Coordinates of C-alpha atoms in Angstrom, one line a residue:
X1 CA 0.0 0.0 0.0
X2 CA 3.1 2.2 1.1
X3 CA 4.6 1.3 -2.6
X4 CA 1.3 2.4 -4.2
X5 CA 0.9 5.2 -2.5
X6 CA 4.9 6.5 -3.6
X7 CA 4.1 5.8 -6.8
X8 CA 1.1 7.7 -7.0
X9 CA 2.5 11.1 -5.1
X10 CA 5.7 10.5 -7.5
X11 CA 2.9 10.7 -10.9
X12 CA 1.5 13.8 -9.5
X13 CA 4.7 15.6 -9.0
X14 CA 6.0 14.9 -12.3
X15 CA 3.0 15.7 -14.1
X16 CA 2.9 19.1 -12.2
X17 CA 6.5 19.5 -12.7
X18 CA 5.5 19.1 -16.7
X19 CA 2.4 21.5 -16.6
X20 CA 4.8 24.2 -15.2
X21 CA 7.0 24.1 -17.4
X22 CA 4.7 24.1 -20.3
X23 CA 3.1 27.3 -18.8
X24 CA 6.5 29.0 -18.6
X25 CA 7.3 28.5 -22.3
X26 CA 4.0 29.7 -23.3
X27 CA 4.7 32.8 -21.0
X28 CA 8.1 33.3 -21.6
X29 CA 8.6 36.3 -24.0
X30 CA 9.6 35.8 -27.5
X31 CA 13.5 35.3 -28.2
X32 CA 14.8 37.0 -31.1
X33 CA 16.3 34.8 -33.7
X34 CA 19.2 36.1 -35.5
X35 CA 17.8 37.0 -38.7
X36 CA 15.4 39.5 -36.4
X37 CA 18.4 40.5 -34.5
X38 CA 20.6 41.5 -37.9
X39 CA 17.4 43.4 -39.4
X40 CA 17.2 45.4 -36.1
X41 CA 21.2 46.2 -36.5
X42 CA 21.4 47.3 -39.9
X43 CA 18.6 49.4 -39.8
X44 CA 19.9 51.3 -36.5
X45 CA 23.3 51.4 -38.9
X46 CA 21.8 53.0 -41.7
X47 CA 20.0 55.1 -39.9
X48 CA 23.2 56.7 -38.4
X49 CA 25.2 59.6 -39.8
X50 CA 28.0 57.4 -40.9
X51 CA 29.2 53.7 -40.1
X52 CA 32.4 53.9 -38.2
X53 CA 31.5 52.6 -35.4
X54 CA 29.7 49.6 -36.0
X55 CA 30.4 46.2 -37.2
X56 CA 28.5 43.4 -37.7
X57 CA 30.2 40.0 -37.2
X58 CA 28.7 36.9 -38.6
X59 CA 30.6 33.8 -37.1
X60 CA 29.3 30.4 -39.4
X61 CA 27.8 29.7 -42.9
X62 CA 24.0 29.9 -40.9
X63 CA 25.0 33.1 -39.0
X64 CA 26.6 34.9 -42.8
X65 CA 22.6 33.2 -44.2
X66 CA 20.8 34.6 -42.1
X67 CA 23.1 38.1 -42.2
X68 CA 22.5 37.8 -46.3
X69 CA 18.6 37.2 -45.3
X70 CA 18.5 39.9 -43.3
X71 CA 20.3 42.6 -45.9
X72 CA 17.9 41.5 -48.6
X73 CA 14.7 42.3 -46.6
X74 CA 16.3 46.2 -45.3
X75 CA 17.0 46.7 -48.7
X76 CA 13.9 45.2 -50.7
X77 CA 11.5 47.7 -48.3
X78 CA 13.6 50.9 -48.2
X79 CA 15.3 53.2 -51.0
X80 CA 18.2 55.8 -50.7
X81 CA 20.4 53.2 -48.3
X82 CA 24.2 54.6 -47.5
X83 CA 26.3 51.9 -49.8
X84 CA 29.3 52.1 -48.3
X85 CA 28.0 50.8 -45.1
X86 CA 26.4 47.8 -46.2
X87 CA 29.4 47.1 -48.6
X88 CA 31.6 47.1 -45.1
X89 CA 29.1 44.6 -44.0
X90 CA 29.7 42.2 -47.5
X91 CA 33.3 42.9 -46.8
X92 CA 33.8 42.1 -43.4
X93 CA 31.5 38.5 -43.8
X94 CA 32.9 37.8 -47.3
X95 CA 29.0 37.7 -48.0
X96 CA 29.5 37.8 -52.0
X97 CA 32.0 34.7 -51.7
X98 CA 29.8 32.8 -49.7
X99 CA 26.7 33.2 -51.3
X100 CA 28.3 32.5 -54.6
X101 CA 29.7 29.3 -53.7
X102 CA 26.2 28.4 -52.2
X103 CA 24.6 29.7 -56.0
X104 CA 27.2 26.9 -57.8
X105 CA 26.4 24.5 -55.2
X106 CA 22.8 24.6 -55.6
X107 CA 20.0 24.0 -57.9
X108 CA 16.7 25.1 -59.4
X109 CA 14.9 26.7 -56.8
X110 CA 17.3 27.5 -54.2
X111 CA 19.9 28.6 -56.8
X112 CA 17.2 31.5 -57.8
X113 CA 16.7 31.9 -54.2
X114 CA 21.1 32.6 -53.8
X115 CA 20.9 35.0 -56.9
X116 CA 18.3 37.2 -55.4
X117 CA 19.8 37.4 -52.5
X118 CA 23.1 38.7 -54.4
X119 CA 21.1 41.2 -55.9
X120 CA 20.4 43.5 -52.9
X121 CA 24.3 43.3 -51.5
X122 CA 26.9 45.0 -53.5
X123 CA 29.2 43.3 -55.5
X124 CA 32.8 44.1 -56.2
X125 CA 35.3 41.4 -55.4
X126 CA 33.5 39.2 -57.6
X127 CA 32.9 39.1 -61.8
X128 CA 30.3 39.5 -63.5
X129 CA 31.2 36.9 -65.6
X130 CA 30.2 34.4 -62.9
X131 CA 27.2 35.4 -62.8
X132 CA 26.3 35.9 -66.6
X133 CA 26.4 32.3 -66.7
X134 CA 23.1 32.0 -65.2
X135 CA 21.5 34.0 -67.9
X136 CA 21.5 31.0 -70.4
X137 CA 19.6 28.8 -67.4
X138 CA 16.9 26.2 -68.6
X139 CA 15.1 27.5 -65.1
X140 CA 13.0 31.0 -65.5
X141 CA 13.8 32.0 -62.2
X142 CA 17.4 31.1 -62.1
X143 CA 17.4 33.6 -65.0
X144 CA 15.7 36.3 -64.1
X145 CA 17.4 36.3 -60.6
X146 CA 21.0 36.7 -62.5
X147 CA 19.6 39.7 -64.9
X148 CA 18.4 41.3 -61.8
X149 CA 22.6 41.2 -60.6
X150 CA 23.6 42.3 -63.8
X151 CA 20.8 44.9 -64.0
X152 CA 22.1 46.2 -60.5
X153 CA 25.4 46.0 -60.5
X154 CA 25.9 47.4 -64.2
X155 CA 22.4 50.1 -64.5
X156 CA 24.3 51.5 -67.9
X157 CA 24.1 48.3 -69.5
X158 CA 20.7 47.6 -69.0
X159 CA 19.1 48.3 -72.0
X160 CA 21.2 46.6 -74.0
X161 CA 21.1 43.9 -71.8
X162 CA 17.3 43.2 -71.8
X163 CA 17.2 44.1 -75.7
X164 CA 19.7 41.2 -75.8
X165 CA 17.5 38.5 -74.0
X166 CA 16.6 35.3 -76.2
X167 CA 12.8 35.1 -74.5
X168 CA 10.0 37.3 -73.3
X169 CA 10.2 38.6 -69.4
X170 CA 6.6 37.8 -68.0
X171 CA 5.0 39.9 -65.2
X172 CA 6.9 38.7 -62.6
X173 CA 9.9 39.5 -64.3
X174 CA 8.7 43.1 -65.1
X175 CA 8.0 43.6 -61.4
X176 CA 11.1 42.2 -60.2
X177 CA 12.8 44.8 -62.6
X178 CA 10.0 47.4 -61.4
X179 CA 11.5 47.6 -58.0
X180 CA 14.8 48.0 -58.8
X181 CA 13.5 50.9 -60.3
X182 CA 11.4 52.2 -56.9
X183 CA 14.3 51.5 -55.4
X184 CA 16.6 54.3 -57.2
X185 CA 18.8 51.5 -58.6
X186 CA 18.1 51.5 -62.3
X187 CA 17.7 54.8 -63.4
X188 CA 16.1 54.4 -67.0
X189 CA 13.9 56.6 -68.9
X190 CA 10.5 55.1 -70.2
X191 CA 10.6 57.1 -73.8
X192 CA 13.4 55.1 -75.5
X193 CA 11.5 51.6 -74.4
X194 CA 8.3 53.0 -75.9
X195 CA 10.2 54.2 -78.5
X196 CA 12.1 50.8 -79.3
X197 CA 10.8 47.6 -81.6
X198 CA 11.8 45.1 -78.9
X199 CA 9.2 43.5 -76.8
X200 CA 10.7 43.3 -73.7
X201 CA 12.1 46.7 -73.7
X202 CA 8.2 48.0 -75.1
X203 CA 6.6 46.4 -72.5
X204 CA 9.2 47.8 -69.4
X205 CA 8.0 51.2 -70.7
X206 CA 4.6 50.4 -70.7
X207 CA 4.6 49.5 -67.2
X208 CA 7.3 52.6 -66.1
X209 CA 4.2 54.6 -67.0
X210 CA 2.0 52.8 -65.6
X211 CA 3.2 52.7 -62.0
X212 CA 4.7 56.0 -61.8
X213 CA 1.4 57.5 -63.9
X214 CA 3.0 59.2 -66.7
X215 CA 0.0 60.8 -68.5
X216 CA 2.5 62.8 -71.2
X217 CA 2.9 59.2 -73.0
X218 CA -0.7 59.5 -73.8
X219 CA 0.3 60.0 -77.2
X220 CA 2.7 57.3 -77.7
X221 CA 0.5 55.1 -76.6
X222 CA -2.1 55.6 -78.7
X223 CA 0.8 55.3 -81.4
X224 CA 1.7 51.9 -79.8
X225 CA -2.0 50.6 -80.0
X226 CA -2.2 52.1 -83.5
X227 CA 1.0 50.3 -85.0
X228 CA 2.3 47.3 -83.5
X229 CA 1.4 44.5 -84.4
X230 CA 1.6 42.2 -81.7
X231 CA -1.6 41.9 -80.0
X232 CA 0.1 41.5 -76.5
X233 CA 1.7 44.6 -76.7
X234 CA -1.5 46.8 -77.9
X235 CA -3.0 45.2 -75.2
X236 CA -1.1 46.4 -72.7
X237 CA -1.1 49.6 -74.1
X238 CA -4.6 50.2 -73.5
X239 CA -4.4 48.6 -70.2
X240 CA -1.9 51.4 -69.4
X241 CA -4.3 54.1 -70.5
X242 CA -7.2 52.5 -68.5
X243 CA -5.1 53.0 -65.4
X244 CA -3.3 56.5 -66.1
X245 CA -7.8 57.6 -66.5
X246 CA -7.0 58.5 -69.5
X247 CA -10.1 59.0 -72.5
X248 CA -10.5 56.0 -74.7
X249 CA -13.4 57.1 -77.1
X250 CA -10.5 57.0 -80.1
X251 CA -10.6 55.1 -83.5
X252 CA -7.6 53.0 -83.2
X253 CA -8.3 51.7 -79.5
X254 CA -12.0 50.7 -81.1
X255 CA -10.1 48.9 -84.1
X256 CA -7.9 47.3 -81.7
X257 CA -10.3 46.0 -79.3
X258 CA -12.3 44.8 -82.6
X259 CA -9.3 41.9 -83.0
X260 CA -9.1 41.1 -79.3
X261 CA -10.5 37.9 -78.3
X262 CA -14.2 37.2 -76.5
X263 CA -12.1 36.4 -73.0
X264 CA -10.2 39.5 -73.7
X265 CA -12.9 41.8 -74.7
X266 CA -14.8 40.4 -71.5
X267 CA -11.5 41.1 -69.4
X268 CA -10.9 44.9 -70.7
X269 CA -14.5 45.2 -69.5
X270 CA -14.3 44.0 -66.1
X271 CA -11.4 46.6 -65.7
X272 CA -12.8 49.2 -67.5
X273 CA -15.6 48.9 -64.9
X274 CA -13.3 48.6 -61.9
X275 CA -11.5 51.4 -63.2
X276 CA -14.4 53.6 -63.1
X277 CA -15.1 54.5 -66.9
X278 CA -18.7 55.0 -67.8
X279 CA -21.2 52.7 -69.6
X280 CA -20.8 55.5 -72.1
X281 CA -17.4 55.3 -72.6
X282 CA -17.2 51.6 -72.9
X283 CA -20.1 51.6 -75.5
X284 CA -18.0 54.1 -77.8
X285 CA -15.2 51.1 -78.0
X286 CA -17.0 47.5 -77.3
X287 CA -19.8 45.7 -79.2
X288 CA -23.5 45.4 -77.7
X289 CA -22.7 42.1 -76.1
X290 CA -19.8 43.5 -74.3
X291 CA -21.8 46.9 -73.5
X292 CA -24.5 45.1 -72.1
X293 CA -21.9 43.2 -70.2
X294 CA -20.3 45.8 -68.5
X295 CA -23.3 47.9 -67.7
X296 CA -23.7 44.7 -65.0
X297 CA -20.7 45.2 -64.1
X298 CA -21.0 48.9 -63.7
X299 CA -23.9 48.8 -62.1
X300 CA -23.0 46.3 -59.8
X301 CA -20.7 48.1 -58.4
X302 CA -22.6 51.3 -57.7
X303 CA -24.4 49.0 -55.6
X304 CA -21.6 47.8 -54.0
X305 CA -20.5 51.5 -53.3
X306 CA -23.8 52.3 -52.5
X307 CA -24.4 50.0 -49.4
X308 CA -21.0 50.3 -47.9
X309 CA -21.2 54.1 -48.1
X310 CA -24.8 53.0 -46.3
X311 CA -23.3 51.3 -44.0
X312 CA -20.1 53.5 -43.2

């Protein structure tokens, strides 16, 4: 009885010992992990007038990751960043050397991943040539991730080096090249890609003026959606001008959407109407079915509007 007893005071204590410290985990505050930790430096660095007096030591290959981690997300959400300061940083963890060695030990996927992080450090005790390699990959993000470098790290080649490319960028490449650009990187003006024959470097200009709301293209692009002859490009043209608010009651844009698709025609209205545009502006430019089609669409949305201005 004296045995049972023991045993049964013993089972209490150690499941009481375990709910404690179960509840002290749950309560204990959160640590910082060293990716956190890095952020919180380099943005107290830059933030500083000058960087003299602080160094950032990584110590291992997961301390220098998580230190390469930690630059790309500072510099992928903030513009204007002091360069010399976080080239002491690559120097004094030999970041570019390490992460390239990771990029040529690596595949697909995680290869891309090692590019982009190259693209947000600076790079200068390493060539180019390395990295051009990477351009001739049979994966699309592999790629795009080493144009992004070159883009970077040489901004005066960069129309010449998207002219040269041997395949269309999609969206996702656009934007990846769009925030170098936000980012005060890649200083290019959108006139000469408007102006130009290629595709990629046409459609880069379209979306320059698109995000940064150029309305003195209006012109050009009217001359894009008059003239070119890929329907992609035309396309995207009149997408442009749909967003800049722009008029659209013109010939060409009403021959154009004339060759688009059913889906297309049915997708142009669905923006039109989000964008705000009229019944009687999308009448001037689509067929009844499509009219008809987008006045749902239109009026739909006043109703939407309608109740949640009810309701605010």
């Amino acid at each position: 009885m004296n045995i049972l007893f023991f045993i049964y005071v013993t089972l209490m204590l150690t499941l009481t010992l375990c709910f404690v410290a179960i509840v002290h985990i749950k309560q204990r505050p959160h640590t910082e992990s060293q990716h956190e930790q890095y952020i919180r430096q380099i943005t107290v660095w830059l933030a500083e007038e000058g960087c003299a007096e602080f160094e950032i030591r990584a110590r291992n290959a997961s301390e220098r990751m998580a230190l390469a981690e930690a630059i790309h997300t500072v510099v992928s959400h903030t513009y204007g960043n002091d360069i010399s300061c976080l080239k002491q940083i690559v120097e004094n963890n030999s970041l570019d050397r390490f992460l390239l060695r990771r990029t040529r030990l690596s595949r697909g996927a995680q290869r891309a991943h090692m590019l982009t992080l190259m693209s947000t450090i600076p790079l200068h005790r390493i060539s180019l040539g390395s990295i051009m390699r990477y351009q001739h990959s049979a994966n699309a993000d592999v790629r795009i991730s080493a144009l992004i470098i070159l883009l970077a790290a040489n901004p005066t080649l960069a129309i010449r080096a998207i002219e040269g490319l041997g395949y269309d960028l999609s969206p996702f490449d656009i934007a990846r090249i769009m925030a170098l650009l936000r980012r005060g990187v890649l200083p290019i003006a959108y006139e000469p890609l408007l102006g130009s024959d290629n595709r990629n470097l046409r459609i880069l200009g379209l979306a320059i003026v698109r995000a940064f709301g150029i309305e003195i293209a209006e012109r050009r692009l009217h001359h894009i959606i008059s003239t070119d002859q890929r329907p992609t490009i035309a396309r995207e043209a009149i997408y442009t001008l749909a967003s800049l608010g722009r008029p659209l009651h013109h010939a060409g844009i009403r021959q154009r959407v004339d060759t688009m698709s059913q889906m297309d025609r049915h997708l142009l209205c669905r923006h039109l109407s989000a964008e705000g545009y009229s019944i009687g502006v999308v009448k001037a430019i689509f067929s009844e079915p499509e009219s008809r089609y987008a006045e749902i669409l239109i009026n739909s949305y006043k109703r939407t509007l309608t109740r949640n201005t009810i309701v605010r």
